[in-house]
Amino acid sequence: MNLSEADNAKALVLLESWSEKTDRIFIRMLLLPAMMDLGLPHEKCVAICQEGLNRGEDYYRIQAARLFAMVNEKHSVNGRYLEVLLRSPDVGVRVYAAKIHWRENRNAAAVVPVLTEALNRTKYQSYYYSEVQSVALTALGDIGSEAREATAIVEQIASAPNPNVAKQASEALTKIRQ
């Protein structure tokens, strides 16, 4: 069923109103993709992501970074946010920031070291590492030949016992070597 623009606007007003009344970042982040689809302004999307990124819990920060990357798929993201996020103490936030930075700036020198360092499994042992690793491998593959400095670590991952991880690393290697 397709909604009219007026129906979309009404739905957005209701979701936004309810989201603001709850005053819970979990609910606001959960509703953000739907509100983006309905036309939530870019600034409000970014504000929700920033609020999640400022939380202390890993879950909120990685979810907010993932949402920030989604916002970037629809709207250009101002560079001032990215520089801060690339230096985040949270590896997941850095990886999503590198993905966004690449999409915005096409500056491999700024993001390949971040992505390569994030693939160091011995350094990062979190519940979210498989997601972080997947995003980093995909981003390196998207960067392609400009990510050649990551070849050694991606080759190691390509021989991982997990066939899904090995396949994703092999696919990234193919793109890097082109």
PDB file of C-alpha atoms in Angstrom:
ATOM      1  CA  MET A   1       0.000   0.000   0.000  1.00  0.00           C
ATOM      2  CA  ASN A   2       1.422   3.356  -1.018  1.00  0.00           C
ATOM      3  CA  LEU A   3       0.731   6.309   1.229  1.00  0.00           C
ATOM      4  CA  SER A   4       0.180   9.799  -0.095  1.00  0.00           C
ATOM      5  CA  GLU A   5       2.580  12.593   0.803  1.00  0.00           C
ATOM      6  CA  ALA A   6      -0.006  13.933   3.241  1.00  0.00           C
ATOM      7  CA  ASP A   7      -0.276  10.527   4.910  1.00  0.00           C
ATOM      8  CA  ASN A   8       3.521  10.304   5.100  1.00  0.00           C
ATOM      9  CA  ALA A   9       3.681  13.741   6.702  1.00  0.00           C
ATOM     10  CA  LYS A  10       1.022  12.788   9.262  1.00  0.00           C
ATOM     11  CA  ALA A  11       2.818   9.544  10.059  1.00  0.00           C
ATOM     12  CA  LEU A  12       6.106  11.384  10.475  1.00  0.00           C
ATOM     13  CA  VAL A  13       4.540  13.942  12.826  1.00  0.00           C
ATOM     14  CA  LEU A  14       3.059  11.139  14.941  1.00  0.00           C
ATOM     15  CA  LEU A  15       6.294   9.128  15.077  1.00  0.00           C
ATOM     16  CA  GLU A  16       8.386  12.179  15.807  1.00  0.00           C
ATOM     17  CA  SER A  17       6.002  13.377  18.507  1.00  0.00           C
ATOM     18  CA  TRP A  18       5.867   9.982  20.162  1.00  0.00           C
ATOM     19  CA  SER A  19       9.632   9.592  19.850  1.00  0.00           C
ATOM     20  CA  GLU A  20      10.272  12.916  21.578  1.00  0.00           C
ATOM     21  CA  LYS A  21       7.758  12.179  24.357  1.00  0.00           C
ATOM     22  CA  THR A  22       9.443   8.905  25.254  1.00  0.00           C
ATOM     23  CA  ASP A  23      12.741  10.694  25.919  1.00  0.00           C
ATOM     24  CA  ARG A  24      14.438   7.319  25.439  1.00  0.00           C
ATOM     25  CA  ILE A  25      17.269   7.169  22.938  1.00  0.00           C
ATOM     26  CA  PHE A  26      16.640   3.462  22.341  1.00  0.00           C
ATOM     27  CA  ILE A  27      13.149   4.199  20.994  1.00  0.00           C
ATOM     28  CA  ARG A  28      14.323   7.207  18.999  1.00  0.00           C
ATOM     29  CA  MET A  29      17.087   5.193  17.330  1.00  0.00           C
ATOM     30  CA  LEU A  30      14.717   2.297  16.712  1.00  0.00           C
ATOM     31  CA  LEU A  31      12.279   4.637  14.946  1.00  0.00           C
ATOM     32  CA  LEU A  32      14.918   6.605  13.043  1.00  0.00           C
ATOM     33  CA  PRO A  33      14.963   4.463   9.852  1.00  0.00           C
ATOM     34  CA  ALA A  34      11.184   4.736   9.508  1.00  0.00           C
ATOM     35  CA  MET A  35      11.258   8.459  10.236  1.00  0.00           C
ATOM     36  CA  MET A  36      14.032   8.921   7.638  1.00  0.00           C
ATOM     37  CA  ASP A  37      11.899   7.110   5.068  1.00  0.00           C
ATOM     38  CA  LEU A  38       9.049   9.460   5.893  1.00  0.00           C
ATOM     39  CA  GLY A  39      11.243  12.535   5.424  1.00  0.00           C
ATOM     40  CA  LEU A  40      12.701  13.439   8.828  1.00  0.00           C
ATOM     41  CA  PRO A  41      15.035  16.398   8.214  1.00  0.00           C
ATOM     42  CA  HIS A  42      18.734  15.638   8.029  1.00  0.00           C
ATOM     43  CA  GLU A  43      19.581  17.745  11.090  1.00  0.00           C
ATOM     44  CA  LYS A  44      17.147  15.812  13.281  1.00  0.00           C
ATOM     45  CA  CYS A  45      18.522  12.482  12.014  1.00  0.00           C
ATOM     46  CA  VAL A  46      22.049  13.582  12.879  1.00  0.00           C
ATOM     47  CA  ALA A  47      20.946  14.842  16.300  1.00  0.00           C
ATOM     48  CA  ILE A  48      19.494  11.434  17.182  1.00  0.00           C
ATOM     49  CA  CYS A  49      22.707   9.734  16.036  1.00  0.00           C
ATOM     50  CA  GLN A  50      24.837  12.145  18.041  1.00  0.00           C
ATOM     51  CA  GLU A  51      22.785  11.516  21.155  1.00  0.00           C
ATOM     52  CA  GLY A  52      23.320   7.774  20.761  1.00  0.00           C
ATOM     53  CA  LEU A  53      27.046   8.267  20.114  1.00  0.00           C
ATOM     54  CA  ASN A  54      27.335  10.217  23.360  1.00  0.00           C
ATOM     55  CA  ARG A  55      25.972   7.348  25.447  1.00  0.00           C
ATOM     56  CA  GLY A  56      28.290   5.248  27.571  1.00  0.00           C
ATOM     57  CA  GLU A  57      26.991   1.839  26.522  1.00  0.00           C
ATOM     58  CA  ASP A  58      28.631   0.056  23.578  1.00  0.00           C
ATOM     59  CA  TYR A  59      25.236  -0.974  22.183  1.00  0.00           C
ATOM     60  CA  TYR A  60      24.027   2.596  21.812  1.00  0.00           C
ATOM     61  CA  ARG A  61      27.263   3.837  20.283  1.00  0.00           C
ATOM     62  CA  ILE A  62      27.513   1.108  17.626  1.00  0.00           C
ATOM     63  CA  GLN A  63      23.803   1.368  16.822  1.00  0.00           C
ATOM     64  CA  ALA A  64      24.136   5.153  16.476  1.00  0.00           C
ATOM     65  CA  ALA A  65      27.214   4.778  14.252  1.00  0.00           C
ATOM     66  CA  ARG A  66      25.314   2.290  12.050  1.00  0.00           C
ATOM     67  CA  LEU A  67      22.394   4.721  11.837  1.00  0.00           C
ATOM     68  CA  PHE A  68      24.780   7.577  11.056  1.00  0.00           C
ATOM     69  CA  ALA A  69      26.008   5.539   8.067  1.00  0.00           C
ATOM     70  CA  MET A  70      22.374   5.063   6.999  1.00  0.00           C
ATOM     71  CA  VAL A  71      21.766   8.808   7.261  1.00  0.00           C
ATOM     72  CA  ASN A  72      24.837   9.312   5.081  1.00  0.00           C
ATOM     73  CA  GLU A  73      23.316   7.120   2.382  1.00  0.00           C
ATOM     74  CA  LYS A  74      20.500   9.670   2.025  1.00  0.00           C
ATOM     75  CA  HIS A  75      22.225  12.925   2.992  1.00  0.00           C
ATOM     76  CA  SER A  76      25.751  14.216   2.861  1.00  0.00           C
ATOM     77  CA  VAL A  77      27.290  14.338   6.321  1.00  0.00           C
ATOM     78  CA  ASN A  78      29.271  17.344   7.442  1.00  0.00           C
ATOM     79  CA  GLY A  79      32.985  16.577   7.842  1.00  0.00           C
ATOM     80  CA  ARG A  80      33.261  17.938  11.380  1.00  0.00           C
ATOM     81  CA  TYR A  81      31.401  14.918  12.748  1.00  0.00           C
ATOM     82  CA  LEU A  82      33.573  12.471  10.864  1.00  0.00           C
ATOM     83  CA  GLU A  83      36.916  13.690  12.172  1.00  0.00           C
ATOM     84  CA  VAL A  84      35.725  13.238  15.756  1.00  0.00           C
ATOM     85  CA  LEU A  85      34.253   9.818  15.028  1.00  0.00           C
ATOM     86  CA  LEU A  86      37.411   8.592  13.288  1.00  0.00           C
ATOM     87  CA  ARG A  87      39.229   9.127  16.609  1.00  0.00           C
ATOM     88  CA  SER A  88      36.564   7.491  18.792  1.00  0.00           C
ATOM     89  CA  PRO A  89      37.812   5.038  21.404  1.00  0.00           C
ATOM     90  CA  ASP A  90      35.170   2.593  20.102  1.00  0.00           C
ATOM     91  CA  VAL A  91      36.400   0.514  17.148  1.00  0.00           C
ATOM     92  CA  GLY A  92      32.888   0.088  15.768  1.00  0.00           C
ATOM     93  CA  VAL A  93      32.309   3.825  15.695  1.00  0.00           C
ATOM     94  CA  ARG A  94      35.670   4.335  13.953  1.00  0.00           C
ATOM     95  CA  VAL A  95      34.848   1.737  11.297  1.00  0.00           C
ATOM     96  CA  TYR A  96      31.446   3.238  10.513  1.00  0.00           C
ATOM     97  CA  ALA A  97      33.053   6.696  10.448  1.00  0.00           C
ATOM     98  CA  ALA A  98      35.662   5.404   7.988  1.00  0.00           C
ATOM     99  CA  LYS A  99      32.888   3.996   5.793  1.00  0.00           C
ATOM    100  CA  ILE A 100      31.126   7.370   5.803  1.00  0.00           C
ATOM    101  CA  HIS A 101      34.388   9.273   5.325  1.00  0.00           C
ATOM    102  CA  TRP A 102      35.202   7.158   2.254  1.00  0.00           C
ATOM    103  CA  ARG A 103      31.755   7.750   0.766  1.00  0.00           C
ATOM    104  CA  GLU A 104      32.025  11.501   1.384  1.00  0.00           C
ATOM    105  CA  ASN A 105      35.690  12.221   0.615  1.00  0.00           C
ATOM    106  CA  ARG A 106      37.215   9.275  -1.260  1.00  0.00           C
ATOM    107  CA  ASN A 107      40.376   9.725   0.822  1.00  0.00           C
ATOM    108  CA  ALA A 108      41.880   6.269   1.224  1.00  0.00           C
ATOM    109  CA  ALA A 109      44.863   7.585   3.173  1.00  0.00           C
ATOM    110  CA  ALA A 110      42.517   8.739   5.947  1.00  0.00           C
ATOM    111  CA  VAL A 111      40.425   5.581   6.234  1.00  0.00           C
ATOM    112  CA  VAL A 112      42.460   2.536   5.202  1.00  0.00           C
ATOM    113  CA  PRO A 113      44.655   2.661   8.350  1.00  0.00           C
ATOM    114  CA  VAL A 114      41.523   2.864  10.524  1.00  0.00           C
ATOM    115  CA  LEU A 115      39.912  -0.094   8.758  1.00  0.00           C
ATOM    116  CA  THR A 116      43.105  -2.157   8.735  1.00  0.00           C
ATOM    117  CA  GLU A 117      43.731  -1.591  12.432  1.00  0.00           C
ATOM    118  CA  ALA A 118      40.135  -2.589  13.190  1.00  0.00           C
ATOM    119  CA  LEU A 119      40.746  -6.013  11.652  1.00  0.00           C
ATOM    120  CA  ASN A 120      43.227  -6.932  14.391  1.00  0.00           C
ATOM    121  CA  ARG A 121      41.154  -9.643  16.085  1.00  0.00           C
ATOM    122  CA  THR A 122      43.614 -10.041  18.959  1.00  0.00           C
ATOM    123  CA  LYS A 123      43.154  -6.384  19.868  1.00  0.00           C
ATOM    124  CA  TYR A 124      39.363  -6.288  19.671  1.00  0.00           C
ATOM    125  CA  GLN A 125      37.259  -8.836  21.500  1.00  0.00           C
ATOM    126  CA  SER A 126      33.746  -7.465  21.729  1.00  0.00           C
ATOM    127  CA  TYR A 127      30.314  -8.897  21.204  1.00  0.00           C
ATOM    128  CA  TYR A 128      29.991  -6.619  18.164  1.00  0.00           C
ATOM    129  CA  TYR A 129      33.284  -7.561  16.544  1.00  0.00           C
ATOM    130  CA  SER A 130      31.764  -9.723  13.788  1.00  0.00           C
ATOM    131  CA  GLU A 131      29.675  -6.739  12.642  1.00  0.00           C
ATOM    132  CA  VAL A 132      32.679  -4.422  12.833  1.00  0.00           C
ATOM    133  CA  GLN A 133      34.831  -6.884  10.884  1.00  0.00           C
ATOM    134  CA  SER A 134      32.174  -7.272   8.199  1.00  0.00           C
ATOM    135  CA  VAL A 135      31.774  -3.507   7.738  1.00  0.00           C
ATOM    136  CA  ALA A 136      35.575  -3.034   7.627  1.00  0.00           C
ATOM    137  CA  LEU A 137      36.030  -5.775   5.002  1.00  0.00           C
ATOM    138  CA  THR A 138      33.198  -4.413   2.866  1.00  0.00           C
ATOM    139  CA  ALA A 139      34.595  -0.888   3.091  1.00  0.00           C
ATOM    140  CA  LEU A 140      38.090  -2.069   2.108  1.00  0.00           C
ATOM    141  CA  GLY A 141      36.576  -3.877  -0.865  1.00  0.00           C
ATOM    142  CA  ASP A 142      34.697  -0.708  -1.821  1.00  0.00           C
ATOM    143  CA  ILE A 143      37.940   1.257  -1.667  1.00  0.00           C
ATOM    144  CA  GLY A 144      39.540  -1.271  -3.992  1.00  0.00           C
ATOM    145  CA  SER A 145      43.119  -0.904  -5.176  1.00  0.00           C
ATOM    146  CA  GLU A 146      43.706   2.133  -2.953  1.00  0.00           C
ATOM    147  CA  ALA A 147      43.431  -0.247   0.030  1.00  0.00           C
ATOM    148  CA  ARG A 148      46.450  -2.352  -0.975  1.00  0.00           C
ATOM    149  CA  GLU A 149      48.178  -1.720   2.363  1.00  0.00           C
ATOM    150  CA  ALA A 150      45.459  -3.882   3.973  1.00  0.00           C
ATOM    151  CA  THR A 151      46.268  -6.881   1.769  1.00  0.00           C
ATOM    152  CA  ALA A 152      48.291  -8.844   4.370  1.00  0.00           C
ATOM    153  CA  ILE A 153      45.671  -8.737   7.103  1.00  0.00           C
ATOM    154  CA  VAL A 154      42.807  -9.398   4.679  1.00  0.00           C
ATOM    155  CA  GLU A 155      44.745 -12.425   3.346  1.00  0.00           C
ATOM    156  CA  GLN A 156      45.001 -13.767   6.902  1.00  0.00           C
ATOM    157  CA  ILE A 157      41.270 -13.328   7.403  1.00  0.00           C
ATOM    158  CA  ALA A 158      40.588 -15.063   4.063  1.00  0.00           C
ATOM    159  CA  SER A 159      41.900 -18.264   5.637  1.00  0.00           C
ATOM    160  CA  ALA A 160      39.658 -17.930   8.711  1.00  0.00           C
ATOM    161  CA  PRO A 161      37.826 -21.077   9.836  1.00  0.00           C
ATOM    162  CA  ASN A 162      34.468 -19.299   9.539  1.00  0.00           C
ATOM    163  CA  PRO A 163      33.491 -19.777   5.867  1.00  0.00           C
ATOM    164  CA  ASN A 164      31.360 -16.611   5.781  1.00  0.00           C
ATOM    165  CA  VAL A 165      34.206 -14.453   7.068  1.00  0.00           C
ATOM    166  CA  ALA A 166      36.703 -16.150   4.735  1.00  0.00           C
ATOM    167  CA  LYS A 167      34.385 -15.567   1.772  1.00  0.00           C
ATOM    168  CA  GLN A 168      33.886 -11.908   2.609  1.00  0.00           C
ATOM    169  CA  ALA A 169      37.646 -11.413   3.005  1.00  0.00           C
ATOM    170  CA  SER A 170      38.298 -13.178  -0.309  1.00  0.00           C
ATOM    171  CA  GLU A 171      35.784 -10.929  -2.042  1.00  0.00           C
ATOM    172  CA  ALA A 172      37.452  -7.848  -0.540  1.00  0.00           C
ATOM    173  CA  LEU A 173      40.868  -9.143  -1.687  1.00  0.00           C
ATOM    174  CA  THR A 174      39.628  -9.576  -5.245  1.00  0.00           C
ATOM    175  CA  LYS A 175      38.478  -5.951  -5.308  1.00  0.00           C
ATOM    176  CA  ILE A 176      41.670  -4.690  -3.660  1.00  0.00           C
ATOM    177  CA  ARG A 177      43.851  -6.513  -6.183  1.00  0.00           C
ATOM    178  CA  GLN A 178      42.038  -5.144  -9.246  1.00  0.00           C
TER     179      GLN A 178
END
